[in-house]
mmCIF file of C-alpha atoms in Angstrom:
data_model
loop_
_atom_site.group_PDB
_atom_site.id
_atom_site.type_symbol
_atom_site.label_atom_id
_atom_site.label_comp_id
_atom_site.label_asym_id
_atom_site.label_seq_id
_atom_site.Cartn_x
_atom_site.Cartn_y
_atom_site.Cartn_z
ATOM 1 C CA UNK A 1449 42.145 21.368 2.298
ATOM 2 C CA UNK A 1450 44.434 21.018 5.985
ATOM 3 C CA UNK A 1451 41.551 18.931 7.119
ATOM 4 C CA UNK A 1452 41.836 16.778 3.908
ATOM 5 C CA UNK A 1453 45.755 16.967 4.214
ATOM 6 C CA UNK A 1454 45.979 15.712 8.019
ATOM 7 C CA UNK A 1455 43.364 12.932 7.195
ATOM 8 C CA UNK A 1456 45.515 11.422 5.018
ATOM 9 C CA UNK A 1457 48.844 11.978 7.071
ATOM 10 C CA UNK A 1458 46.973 10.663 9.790
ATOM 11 C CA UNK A 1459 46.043 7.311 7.857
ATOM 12 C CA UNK A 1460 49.613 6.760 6.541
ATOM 13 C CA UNK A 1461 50.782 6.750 9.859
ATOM 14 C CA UNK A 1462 48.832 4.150 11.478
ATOM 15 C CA UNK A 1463 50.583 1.271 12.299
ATOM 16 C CA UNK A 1464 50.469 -1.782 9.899
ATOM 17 C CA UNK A 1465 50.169 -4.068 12.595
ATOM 18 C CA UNK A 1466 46.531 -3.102 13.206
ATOM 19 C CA UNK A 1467 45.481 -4.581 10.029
ATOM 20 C CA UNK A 1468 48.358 -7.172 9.731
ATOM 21 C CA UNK A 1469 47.271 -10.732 9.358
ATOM 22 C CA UNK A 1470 49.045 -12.768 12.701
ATOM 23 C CA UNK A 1471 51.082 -16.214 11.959
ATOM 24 C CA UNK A 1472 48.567 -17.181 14.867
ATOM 25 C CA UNK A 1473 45.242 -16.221 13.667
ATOM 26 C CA UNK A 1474 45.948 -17.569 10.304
ATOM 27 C CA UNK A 1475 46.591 -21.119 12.018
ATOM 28 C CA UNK A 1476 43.670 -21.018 13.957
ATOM 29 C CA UNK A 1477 41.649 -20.696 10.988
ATOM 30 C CA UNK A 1478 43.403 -22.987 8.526
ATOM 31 C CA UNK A 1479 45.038 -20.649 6.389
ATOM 32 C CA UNK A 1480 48.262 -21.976 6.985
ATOM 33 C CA UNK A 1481 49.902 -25.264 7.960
ATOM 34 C CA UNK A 1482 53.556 -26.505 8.562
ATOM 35 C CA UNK A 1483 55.645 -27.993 5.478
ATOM 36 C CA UNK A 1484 58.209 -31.082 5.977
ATOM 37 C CA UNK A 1485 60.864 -28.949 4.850
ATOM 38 C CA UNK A 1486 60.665 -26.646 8.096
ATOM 39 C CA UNK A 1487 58.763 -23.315 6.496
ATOM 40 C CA UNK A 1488 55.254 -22.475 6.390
ATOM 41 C CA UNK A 1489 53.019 -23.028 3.348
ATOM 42 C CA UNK A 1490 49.772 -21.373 2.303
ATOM 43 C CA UNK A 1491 46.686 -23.717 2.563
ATOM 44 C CA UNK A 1492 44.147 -20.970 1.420
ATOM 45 C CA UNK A 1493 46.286 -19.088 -1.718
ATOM 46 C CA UNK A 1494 44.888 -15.619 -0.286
ATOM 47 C CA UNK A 1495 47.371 -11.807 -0.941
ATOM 48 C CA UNK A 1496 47.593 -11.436 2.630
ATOM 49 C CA UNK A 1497 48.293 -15.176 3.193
ATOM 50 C CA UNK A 1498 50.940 -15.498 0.538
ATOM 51 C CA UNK A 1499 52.676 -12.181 2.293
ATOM 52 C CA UNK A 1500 52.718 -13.210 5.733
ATOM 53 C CA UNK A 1501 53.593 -16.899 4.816
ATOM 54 C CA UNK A 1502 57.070 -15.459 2.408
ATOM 55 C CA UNK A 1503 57.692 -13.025 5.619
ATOM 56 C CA UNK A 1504 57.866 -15.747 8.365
ATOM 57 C CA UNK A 1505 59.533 -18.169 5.836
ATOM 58 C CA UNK A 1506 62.124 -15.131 5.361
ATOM 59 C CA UNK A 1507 62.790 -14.853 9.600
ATOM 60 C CA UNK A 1508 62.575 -18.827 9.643
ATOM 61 C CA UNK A 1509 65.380 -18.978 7.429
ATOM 62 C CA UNK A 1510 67.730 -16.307 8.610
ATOM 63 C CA UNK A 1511 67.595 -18.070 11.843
ATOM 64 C CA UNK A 1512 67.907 -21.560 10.493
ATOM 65 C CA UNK A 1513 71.229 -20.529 8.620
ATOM 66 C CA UNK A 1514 72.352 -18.797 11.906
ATOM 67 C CA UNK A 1515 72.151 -21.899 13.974
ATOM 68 C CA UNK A 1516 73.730 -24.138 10.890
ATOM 69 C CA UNK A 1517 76.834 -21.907 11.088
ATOM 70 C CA UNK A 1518 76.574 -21.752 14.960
ATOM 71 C CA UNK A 1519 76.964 -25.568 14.660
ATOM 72 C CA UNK A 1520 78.892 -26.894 11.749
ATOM 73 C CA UNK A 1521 75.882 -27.954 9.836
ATOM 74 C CA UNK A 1522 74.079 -27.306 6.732
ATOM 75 C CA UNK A 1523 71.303 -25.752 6.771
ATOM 76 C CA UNK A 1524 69.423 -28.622 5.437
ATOM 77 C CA UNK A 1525 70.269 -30.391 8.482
ATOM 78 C CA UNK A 1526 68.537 -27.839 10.604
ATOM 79 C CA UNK A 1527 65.752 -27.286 8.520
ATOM 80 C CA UNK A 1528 64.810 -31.434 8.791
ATOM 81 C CA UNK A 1529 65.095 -31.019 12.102
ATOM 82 C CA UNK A 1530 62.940 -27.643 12.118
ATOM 83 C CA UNK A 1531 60.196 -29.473 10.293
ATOM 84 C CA UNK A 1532 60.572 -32.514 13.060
ATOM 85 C CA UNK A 1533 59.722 -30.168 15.689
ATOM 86 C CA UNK A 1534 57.268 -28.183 13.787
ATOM 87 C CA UNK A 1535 55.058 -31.870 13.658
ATOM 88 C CA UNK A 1536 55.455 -32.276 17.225
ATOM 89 C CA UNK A 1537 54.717 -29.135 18.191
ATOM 90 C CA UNK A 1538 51.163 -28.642 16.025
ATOM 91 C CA UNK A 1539 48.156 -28.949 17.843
ATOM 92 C CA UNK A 1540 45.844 -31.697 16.440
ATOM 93 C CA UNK A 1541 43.606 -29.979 14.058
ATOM 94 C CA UNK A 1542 45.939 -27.638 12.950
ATOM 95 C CA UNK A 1543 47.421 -28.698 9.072
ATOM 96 C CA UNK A 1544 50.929 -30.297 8.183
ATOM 97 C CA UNK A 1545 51.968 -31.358 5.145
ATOM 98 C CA UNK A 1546 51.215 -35.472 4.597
ATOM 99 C CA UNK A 1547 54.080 -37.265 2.898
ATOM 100 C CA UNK A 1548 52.348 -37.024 -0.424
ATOM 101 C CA UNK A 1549 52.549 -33.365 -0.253
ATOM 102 C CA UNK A 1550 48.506 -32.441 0.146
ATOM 103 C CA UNK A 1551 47.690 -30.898 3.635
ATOM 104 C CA UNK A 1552 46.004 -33.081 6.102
ATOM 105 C CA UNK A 1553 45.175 -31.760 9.778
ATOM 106 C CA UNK A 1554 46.885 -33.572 12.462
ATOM 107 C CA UNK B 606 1.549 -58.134 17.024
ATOM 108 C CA UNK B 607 2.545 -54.481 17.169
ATOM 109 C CA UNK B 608 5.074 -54.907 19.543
ATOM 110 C CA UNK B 609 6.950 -57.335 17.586
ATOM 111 C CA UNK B 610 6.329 -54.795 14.219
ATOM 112 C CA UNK B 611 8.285 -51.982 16.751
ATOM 113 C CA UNK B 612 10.810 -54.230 17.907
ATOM 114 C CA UNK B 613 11.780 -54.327 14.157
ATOM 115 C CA UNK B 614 11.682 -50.906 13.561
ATOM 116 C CA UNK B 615 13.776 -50.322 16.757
ATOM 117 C CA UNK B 616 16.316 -53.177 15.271
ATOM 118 C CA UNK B 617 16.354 -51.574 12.122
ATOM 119 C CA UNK B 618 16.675 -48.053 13.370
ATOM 120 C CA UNK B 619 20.056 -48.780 15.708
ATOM 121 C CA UNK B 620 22.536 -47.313 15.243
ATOM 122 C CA UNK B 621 26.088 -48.950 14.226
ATOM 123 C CA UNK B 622 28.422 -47.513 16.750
ATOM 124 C CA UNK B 623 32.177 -47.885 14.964
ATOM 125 C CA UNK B 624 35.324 -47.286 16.778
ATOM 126 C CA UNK B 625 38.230 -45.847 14.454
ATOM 127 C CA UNK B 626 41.664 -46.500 15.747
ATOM 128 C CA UNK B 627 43.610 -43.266 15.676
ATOM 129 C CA UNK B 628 45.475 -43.053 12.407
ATOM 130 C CA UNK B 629 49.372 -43.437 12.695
ATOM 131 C CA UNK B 630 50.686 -40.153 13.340
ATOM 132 C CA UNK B 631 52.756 -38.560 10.035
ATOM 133 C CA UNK B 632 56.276 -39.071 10.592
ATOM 134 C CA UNK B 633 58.489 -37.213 8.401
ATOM 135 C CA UNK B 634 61.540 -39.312 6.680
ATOM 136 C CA UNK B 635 64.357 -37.172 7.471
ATOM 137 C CA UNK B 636 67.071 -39.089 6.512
ATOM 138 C CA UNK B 637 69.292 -36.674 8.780
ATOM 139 C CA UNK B 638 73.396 -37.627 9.711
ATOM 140 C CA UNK B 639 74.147 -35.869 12.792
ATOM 141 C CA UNK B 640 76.221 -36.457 16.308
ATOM 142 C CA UNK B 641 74.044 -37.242 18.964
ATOM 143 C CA UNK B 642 76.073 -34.164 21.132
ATOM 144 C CA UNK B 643 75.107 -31.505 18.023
ATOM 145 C CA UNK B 644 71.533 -32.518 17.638
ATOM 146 C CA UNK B 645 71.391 -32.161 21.519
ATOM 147 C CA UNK B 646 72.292 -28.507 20.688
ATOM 148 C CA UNK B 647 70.704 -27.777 17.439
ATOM 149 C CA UNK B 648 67.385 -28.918 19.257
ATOM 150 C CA UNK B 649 68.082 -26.135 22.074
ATOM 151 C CA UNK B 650 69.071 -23.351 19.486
ATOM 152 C CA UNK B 651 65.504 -23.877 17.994
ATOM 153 C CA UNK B 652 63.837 -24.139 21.327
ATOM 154 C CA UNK B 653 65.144 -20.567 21.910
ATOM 155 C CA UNK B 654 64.780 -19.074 18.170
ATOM 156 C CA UNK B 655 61.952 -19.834 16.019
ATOM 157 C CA UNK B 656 59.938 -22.214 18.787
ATOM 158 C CA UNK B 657 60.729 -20.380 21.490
ATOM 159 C CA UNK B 658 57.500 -19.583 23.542
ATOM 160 C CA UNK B 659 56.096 -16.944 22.155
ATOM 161 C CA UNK B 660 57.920 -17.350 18.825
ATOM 162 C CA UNK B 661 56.303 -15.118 16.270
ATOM 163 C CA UNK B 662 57.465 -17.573 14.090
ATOM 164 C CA UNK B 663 55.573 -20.613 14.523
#
């Protein structure tokens, strides 16, 4: 009964990140690829995908509102210019979103 | 004779070698109105923020 008792305290404690999918590993494998509005969209539909994909999006955006107040700007302004970079940046191979809205790997 | 029969084959069995042109890169239209001076600094906020280095976030 303890044994049973610590197992299971031991397992909630853990930390998430050892079974957390990365932002990194799920671009090296295609899971993910760069929008043209500046956030992150799901190119396989997986749970885990979806998850991390809404929490980045989350941090992208509080960040993309701080620097449009930090500047006098809307935050659409920033996020065009988010998704500019976001193009550059990608590594050819790695998937963006084509102006038709399918994902194509740069 | 026979050579001319595998000269044919050879000729037949060559390869086409094509060269593609690299595909125009995608450019996104941004339609974006913004001072030269802000963009300068809007660029720099998102070098250190969400494409900073070792950004978790991209």
């Amino acid at each position: 009964m303890l044994r049973k008792a610590i197992l299971i305290t031991a397992l909630t404690l853990l930390p998430l990140q050892a079974f957390a999918l990365s932002l990194e590993e799920a671009k090296s494998k295609g899971w993910v690829g760069e929008r043209m509005d500046g956030y992150l969209g799901p190119v396989t539909e997986t749970t885990e995908v979806v998850a991390l994909v809404k929490d980045i999006n989350n941090q992208r955006r509080a960040e993309y509102q701080r620097i449009a107040s930090g500047n006098g700007q809307p935050v659409d302004t920033i996020q065009k210019l988010a998704a500019q970079k976001a193009y550059e940046k990608t590594p050819s191979g790695f998937y963006i979103q084509s102006p038709q809205g399918g994902w194509v790997k740069k | 004779m026979r050579i001319a029969l595998i000269a044919l084959l050879l000729a037949a069995c060559s390869p086409t070698v094509q060269v593609q042109a690299p595909d125009k890169p995608i450019v996104i239209d941004l339609n974006v109105k913004i001072e030269h001076e802000i963009r300068v600094k809007v660029d720099k906020d998102l070098d250190k923020s969400v494409f900073a280095k070792d950004s978790p976030l991209f």
